[in-house]
PDB file of C-alpha atoms in Angstrom:
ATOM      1  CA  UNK A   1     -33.014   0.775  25.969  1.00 49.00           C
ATOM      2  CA  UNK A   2     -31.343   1.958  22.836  1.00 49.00           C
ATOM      3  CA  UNK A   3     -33.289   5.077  23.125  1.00 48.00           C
ATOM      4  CA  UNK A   4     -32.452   6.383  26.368  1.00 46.00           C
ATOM      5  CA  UNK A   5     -29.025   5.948  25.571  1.00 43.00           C
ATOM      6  CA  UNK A   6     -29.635   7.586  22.485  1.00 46.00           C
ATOM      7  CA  UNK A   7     -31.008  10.334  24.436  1.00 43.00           C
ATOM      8  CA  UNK A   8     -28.307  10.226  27.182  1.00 40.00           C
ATOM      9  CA  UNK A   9     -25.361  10.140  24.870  1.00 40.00           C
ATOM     10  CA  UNK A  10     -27.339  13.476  23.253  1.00 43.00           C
ATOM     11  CA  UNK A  11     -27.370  15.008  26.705  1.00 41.00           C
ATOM     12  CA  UNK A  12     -24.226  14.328  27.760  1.00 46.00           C
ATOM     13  CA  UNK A  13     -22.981  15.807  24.151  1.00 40.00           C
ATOM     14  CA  UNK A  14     -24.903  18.865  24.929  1.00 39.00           C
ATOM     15  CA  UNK A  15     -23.443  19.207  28.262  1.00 37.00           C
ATOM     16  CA  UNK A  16     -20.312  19.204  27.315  1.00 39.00           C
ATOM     17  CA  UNK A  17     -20.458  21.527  24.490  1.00 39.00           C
ATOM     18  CA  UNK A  18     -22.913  24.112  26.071  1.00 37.00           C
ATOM     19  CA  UNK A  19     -20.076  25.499  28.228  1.00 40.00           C
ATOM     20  CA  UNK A  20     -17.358  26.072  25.127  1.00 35.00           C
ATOM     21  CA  UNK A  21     -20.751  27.999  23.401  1.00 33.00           C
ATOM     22  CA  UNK A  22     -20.389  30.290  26.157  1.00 35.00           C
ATOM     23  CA  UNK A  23     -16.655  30.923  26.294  1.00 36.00           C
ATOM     24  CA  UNK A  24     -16.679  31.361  22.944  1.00 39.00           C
ATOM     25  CA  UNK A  25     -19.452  34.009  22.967  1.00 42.00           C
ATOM     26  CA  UNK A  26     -17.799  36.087  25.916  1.00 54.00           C
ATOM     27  CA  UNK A  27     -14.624  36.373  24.012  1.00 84.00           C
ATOM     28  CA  UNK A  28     -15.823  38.242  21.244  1.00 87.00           C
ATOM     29  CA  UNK A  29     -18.354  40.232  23.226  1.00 93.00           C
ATOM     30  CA  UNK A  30     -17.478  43.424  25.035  1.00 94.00           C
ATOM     31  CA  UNK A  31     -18.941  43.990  28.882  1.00 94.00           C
ATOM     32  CA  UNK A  32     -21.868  46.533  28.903  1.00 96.00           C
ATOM     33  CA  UNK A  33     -20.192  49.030  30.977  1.00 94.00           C
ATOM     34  CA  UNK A  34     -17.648  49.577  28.741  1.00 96.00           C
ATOM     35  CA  UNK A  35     -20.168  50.423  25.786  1.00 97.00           C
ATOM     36  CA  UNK A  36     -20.401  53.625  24.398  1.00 97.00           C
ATOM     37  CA  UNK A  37     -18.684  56.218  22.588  1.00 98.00           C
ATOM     38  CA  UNK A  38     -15.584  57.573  24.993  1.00 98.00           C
ATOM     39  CA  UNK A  39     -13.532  60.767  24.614  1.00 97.00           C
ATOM     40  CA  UNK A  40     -10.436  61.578  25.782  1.00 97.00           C
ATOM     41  CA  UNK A  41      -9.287  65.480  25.545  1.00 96.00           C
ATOM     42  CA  UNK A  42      -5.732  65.361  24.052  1.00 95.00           C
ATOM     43  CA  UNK A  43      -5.170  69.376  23.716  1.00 91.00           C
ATOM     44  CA  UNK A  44      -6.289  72.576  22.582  1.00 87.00           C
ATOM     45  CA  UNK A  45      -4.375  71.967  19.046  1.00 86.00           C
ATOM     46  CA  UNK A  46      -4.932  68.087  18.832  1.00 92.00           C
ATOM     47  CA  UNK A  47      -8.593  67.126  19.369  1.00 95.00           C
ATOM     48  CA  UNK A  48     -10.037  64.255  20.792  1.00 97.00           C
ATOM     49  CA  UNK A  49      -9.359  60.685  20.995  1.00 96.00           C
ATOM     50  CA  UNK A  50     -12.604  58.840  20.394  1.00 97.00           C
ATOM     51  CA  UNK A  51     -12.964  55.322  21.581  1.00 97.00           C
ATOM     52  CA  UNK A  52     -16.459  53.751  20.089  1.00 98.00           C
ATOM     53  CA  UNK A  53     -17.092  50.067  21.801  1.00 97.00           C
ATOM     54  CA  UNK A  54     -19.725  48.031  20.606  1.00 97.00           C
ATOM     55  CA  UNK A  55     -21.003  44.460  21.791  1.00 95.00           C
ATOM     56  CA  UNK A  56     -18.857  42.719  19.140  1.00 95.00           C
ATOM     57  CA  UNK A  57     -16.627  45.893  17.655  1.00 96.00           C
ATOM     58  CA  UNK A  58     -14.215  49.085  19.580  1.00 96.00           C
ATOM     59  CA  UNK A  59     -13.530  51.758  16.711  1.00 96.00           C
ATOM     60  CA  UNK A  60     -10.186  54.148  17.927  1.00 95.00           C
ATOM     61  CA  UNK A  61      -9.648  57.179  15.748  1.00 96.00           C
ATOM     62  CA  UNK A  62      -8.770  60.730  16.920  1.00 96.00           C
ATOM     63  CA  UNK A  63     -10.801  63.986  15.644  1.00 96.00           C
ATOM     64  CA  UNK A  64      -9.203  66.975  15.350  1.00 94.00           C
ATOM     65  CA  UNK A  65     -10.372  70.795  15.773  1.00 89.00           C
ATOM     66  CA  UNK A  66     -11.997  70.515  12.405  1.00 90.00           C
ATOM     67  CA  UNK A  67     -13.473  67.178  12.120  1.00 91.00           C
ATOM     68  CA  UNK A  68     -10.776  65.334  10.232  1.00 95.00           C
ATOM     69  CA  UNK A  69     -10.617  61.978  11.531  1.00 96.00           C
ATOM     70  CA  UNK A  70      -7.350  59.658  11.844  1.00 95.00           C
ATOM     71  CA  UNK A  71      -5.367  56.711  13.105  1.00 93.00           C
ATOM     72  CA  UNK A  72      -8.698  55.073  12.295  1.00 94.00           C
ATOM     73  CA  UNK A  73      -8.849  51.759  14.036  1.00 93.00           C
ATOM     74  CA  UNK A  74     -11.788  48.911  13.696  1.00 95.00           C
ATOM     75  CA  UNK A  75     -10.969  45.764  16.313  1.00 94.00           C
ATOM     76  CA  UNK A  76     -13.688  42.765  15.625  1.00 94.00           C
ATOM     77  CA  UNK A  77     -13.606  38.738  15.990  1.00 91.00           C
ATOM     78  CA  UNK A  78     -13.450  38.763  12.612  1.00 92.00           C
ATOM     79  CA  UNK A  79     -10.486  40.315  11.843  1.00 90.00           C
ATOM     80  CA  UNK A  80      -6.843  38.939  11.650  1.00 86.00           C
ATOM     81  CA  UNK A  81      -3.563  39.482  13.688  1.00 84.00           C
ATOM     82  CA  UNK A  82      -3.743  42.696  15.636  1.00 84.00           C
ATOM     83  CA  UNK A  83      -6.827  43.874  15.044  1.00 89.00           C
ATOM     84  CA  UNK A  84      -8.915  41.004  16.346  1.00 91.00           C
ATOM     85  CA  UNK A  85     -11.459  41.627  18.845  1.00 92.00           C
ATOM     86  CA  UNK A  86     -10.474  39.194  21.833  1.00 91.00           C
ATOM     87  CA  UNK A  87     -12.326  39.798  25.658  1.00 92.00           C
ATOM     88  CA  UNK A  88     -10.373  38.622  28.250  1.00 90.00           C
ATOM     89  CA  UNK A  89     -11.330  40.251  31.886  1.00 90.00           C
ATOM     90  CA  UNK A  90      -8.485  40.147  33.981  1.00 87.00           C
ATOM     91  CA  UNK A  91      -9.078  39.752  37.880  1.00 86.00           C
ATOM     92  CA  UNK A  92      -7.602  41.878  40.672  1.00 81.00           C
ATOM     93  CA  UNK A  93      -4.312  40.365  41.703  1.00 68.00           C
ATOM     94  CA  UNK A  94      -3.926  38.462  38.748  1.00 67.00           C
ATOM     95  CA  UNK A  95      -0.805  37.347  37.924  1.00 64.00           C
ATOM     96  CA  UNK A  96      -1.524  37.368  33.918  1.00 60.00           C
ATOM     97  CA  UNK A  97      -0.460  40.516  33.513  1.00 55.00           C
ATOM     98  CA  UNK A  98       0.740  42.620  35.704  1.00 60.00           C
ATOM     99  CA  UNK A  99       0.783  41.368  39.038  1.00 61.00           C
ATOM    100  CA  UNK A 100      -0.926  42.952  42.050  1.00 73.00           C
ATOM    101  CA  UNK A 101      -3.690  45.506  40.361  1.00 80.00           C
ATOM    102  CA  UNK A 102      -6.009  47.281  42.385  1.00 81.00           C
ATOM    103  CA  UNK A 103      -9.018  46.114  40.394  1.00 86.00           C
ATOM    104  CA  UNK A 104      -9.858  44.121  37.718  1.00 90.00           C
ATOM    105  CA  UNK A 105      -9.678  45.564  34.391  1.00 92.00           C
ATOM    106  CA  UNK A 106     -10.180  44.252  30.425  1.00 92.00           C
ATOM    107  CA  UNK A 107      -8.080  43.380  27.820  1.00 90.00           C
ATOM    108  CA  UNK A 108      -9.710  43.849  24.805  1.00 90.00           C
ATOM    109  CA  UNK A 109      -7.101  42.597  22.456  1.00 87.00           C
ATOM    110  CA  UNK A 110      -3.444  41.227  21.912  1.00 74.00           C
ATOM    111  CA  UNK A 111      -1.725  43.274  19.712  1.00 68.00           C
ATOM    112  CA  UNK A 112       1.705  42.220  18.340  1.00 66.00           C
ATOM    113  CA  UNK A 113       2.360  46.204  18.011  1.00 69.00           C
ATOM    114  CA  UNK A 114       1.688  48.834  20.834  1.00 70.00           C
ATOM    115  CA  UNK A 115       0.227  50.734  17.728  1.00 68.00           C
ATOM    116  CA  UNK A 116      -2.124  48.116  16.898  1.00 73.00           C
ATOM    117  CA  UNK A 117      -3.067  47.888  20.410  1.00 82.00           C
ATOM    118  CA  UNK A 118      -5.836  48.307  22.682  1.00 90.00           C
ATOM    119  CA  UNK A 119      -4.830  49.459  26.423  1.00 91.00           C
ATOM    120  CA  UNK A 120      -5.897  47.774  29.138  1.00 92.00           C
ATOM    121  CA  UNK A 121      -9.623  48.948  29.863  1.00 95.00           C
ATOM    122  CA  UNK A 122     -11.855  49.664  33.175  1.00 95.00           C
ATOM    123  CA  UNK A 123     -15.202  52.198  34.261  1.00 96.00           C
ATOM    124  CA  UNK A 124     -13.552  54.559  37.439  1.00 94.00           C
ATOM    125  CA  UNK A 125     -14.309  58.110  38.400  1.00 94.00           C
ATOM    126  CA  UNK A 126     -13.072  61.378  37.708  1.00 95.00           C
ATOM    127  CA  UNK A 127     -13.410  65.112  38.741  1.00 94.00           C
ATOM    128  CA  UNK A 128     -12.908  67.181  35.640  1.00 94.00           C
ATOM    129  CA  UNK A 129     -13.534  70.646  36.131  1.00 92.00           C
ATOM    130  CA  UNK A 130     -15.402  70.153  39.629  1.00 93.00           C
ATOM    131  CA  UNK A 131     -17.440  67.647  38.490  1.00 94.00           C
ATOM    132  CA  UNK A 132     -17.796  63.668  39.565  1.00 96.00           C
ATOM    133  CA  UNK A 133     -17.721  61.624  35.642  1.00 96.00           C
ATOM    134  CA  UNK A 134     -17.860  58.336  35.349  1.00 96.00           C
ATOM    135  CA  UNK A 135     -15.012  57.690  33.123  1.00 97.00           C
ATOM    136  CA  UNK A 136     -13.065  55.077  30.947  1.00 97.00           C
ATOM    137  CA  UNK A 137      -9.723  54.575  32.022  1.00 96.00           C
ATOM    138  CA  UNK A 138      -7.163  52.798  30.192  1.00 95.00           C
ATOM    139  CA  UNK A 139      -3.615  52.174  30.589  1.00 92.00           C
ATOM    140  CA  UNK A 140      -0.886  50.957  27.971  1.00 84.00           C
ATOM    141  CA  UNK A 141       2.487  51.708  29.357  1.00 82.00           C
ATOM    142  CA  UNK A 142       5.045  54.071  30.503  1.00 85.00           C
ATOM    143  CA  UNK A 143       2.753  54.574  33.791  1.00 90.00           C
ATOM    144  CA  UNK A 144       0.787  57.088  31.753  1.00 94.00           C
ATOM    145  CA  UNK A 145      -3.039  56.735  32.287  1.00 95.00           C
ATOM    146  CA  UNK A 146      -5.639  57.480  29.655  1.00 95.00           C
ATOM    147  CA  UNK A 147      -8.949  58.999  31.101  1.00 97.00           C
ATOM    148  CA  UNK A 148     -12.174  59.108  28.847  1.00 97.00           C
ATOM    149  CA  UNK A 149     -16.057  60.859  29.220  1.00 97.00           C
ATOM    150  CA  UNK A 150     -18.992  60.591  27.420  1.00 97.00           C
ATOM    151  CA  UNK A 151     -19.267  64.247  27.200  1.00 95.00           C
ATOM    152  CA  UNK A 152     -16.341  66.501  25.213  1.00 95.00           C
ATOM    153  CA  UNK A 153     -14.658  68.124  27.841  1.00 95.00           C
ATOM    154  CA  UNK A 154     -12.186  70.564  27.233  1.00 93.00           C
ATOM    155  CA  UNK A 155      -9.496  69.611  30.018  1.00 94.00           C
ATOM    156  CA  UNK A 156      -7.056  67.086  29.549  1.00 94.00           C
ATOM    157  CA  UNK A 157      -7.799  64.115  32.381  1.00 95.00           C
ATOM    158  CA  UNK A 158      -4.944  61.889  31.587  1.00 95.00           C
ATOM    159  CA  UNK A 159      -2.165  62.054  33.732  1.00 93.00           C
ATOM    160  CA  UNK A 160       1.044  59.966  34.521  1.00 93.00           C
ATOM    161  CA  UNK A 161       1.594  58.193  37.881  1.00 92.00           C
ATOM    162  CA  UNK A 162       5.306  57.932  38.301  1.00 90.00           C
ATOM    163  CA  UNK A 163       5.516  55.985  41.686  1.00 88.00           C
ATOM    164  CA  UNK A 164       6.814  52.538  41.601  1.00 87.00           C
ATOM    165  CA  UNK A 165       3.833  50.937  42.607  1.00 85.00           C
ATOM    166  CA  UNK A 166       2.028  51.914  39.268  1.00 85.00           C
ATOM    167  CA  UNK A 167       0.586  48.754  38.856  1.00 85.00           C
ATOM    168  CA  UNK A 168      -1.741  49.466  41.848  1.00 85.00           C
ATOM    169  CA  UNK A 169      -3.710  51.726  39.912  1.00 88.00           C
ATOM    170  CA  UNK A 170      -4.607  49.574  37.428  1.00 87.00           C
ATOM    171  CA  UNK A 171      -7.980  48.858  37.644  1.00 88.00           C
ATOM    172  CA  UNK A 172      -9.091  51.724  39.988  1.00 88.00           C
TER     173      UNK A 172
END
């Protein structure tokens, strides 16, 4: 008797816990279709802004013209304050954030400082140049929308929606 309650109170220990494991393990880990190394054209004189994510890191710096790399930025669990690596998804129509969304989207981290921060993140598509790209998208405020490639393309993608109902294109 004392051993199958041993081995129930084990089980039921296990049970419980096995669900926090995997919280705990999403929230540090970034969705595969974000992965990859991202770049967003920012201007004939400025470069690129290069957005590496990793299962359990995003790197932000920009690249100039002529290689020089800055506003270098390394977002893990393991780091402090700003600069820790938190997944969250956040659900269409969610009211966590911003209300009605048209898709769900990711927030990768809360940063005390819009500097510091990492937009709101989701996969869409884009046609640069005449061409369909599956892009990053991102958006951090002022209803200005941050478009990303895999490939270096020379054409700024961003663009600002300045509608009232920006919050709709969140996530699309």
């Amino acid at each position: 008797m004392k051993s199958s309650l041993k081995i129930l109170t084990t089980l039921g220990i296990s049970i419980i816990l096995l669900p926090n494991l995997v919280v705990q393990a999403n929230s540090t880990t970034t969705p595969k279709s974000l992965r990859g190394t991202w770049y967003e054209y920012l201007g004939h004189s400025s470069g690129y802004s290069v957005t590496k994510i990793k299962k359990h890191a995003v790197v932000t710096y920009n690249i100039s013209n002529n290689g020089k790399k800055s506003y270098y930025r390394n977002y893990t669990a393991k780091k402090k304050g700003s600069l820790k690596l938190h997944v969250k998804k956040i659900n269409k129509n969610s009211k966590k954030a911003y209300g009605k969304t048209g898709g769900s989207y990711y927030q990768l981290n809360q940063g005390i400082n819009e500097a510091e921060s990492l937009p709101f993140m989701w996969i869409g598509h884009r046609k640069i140049n005449g061409h369909n790209y599956r892009v990053l998208k991102s958006y951090l405020n002022m209803r200005y929308f941050h478009v990303a490639s895999h490939k270096k393309i020379a054409k700024v993608a961003s663009y600002t929606y300045s509608r009232s109902d920006y919050p709709s294109k969140i996530g699309k």
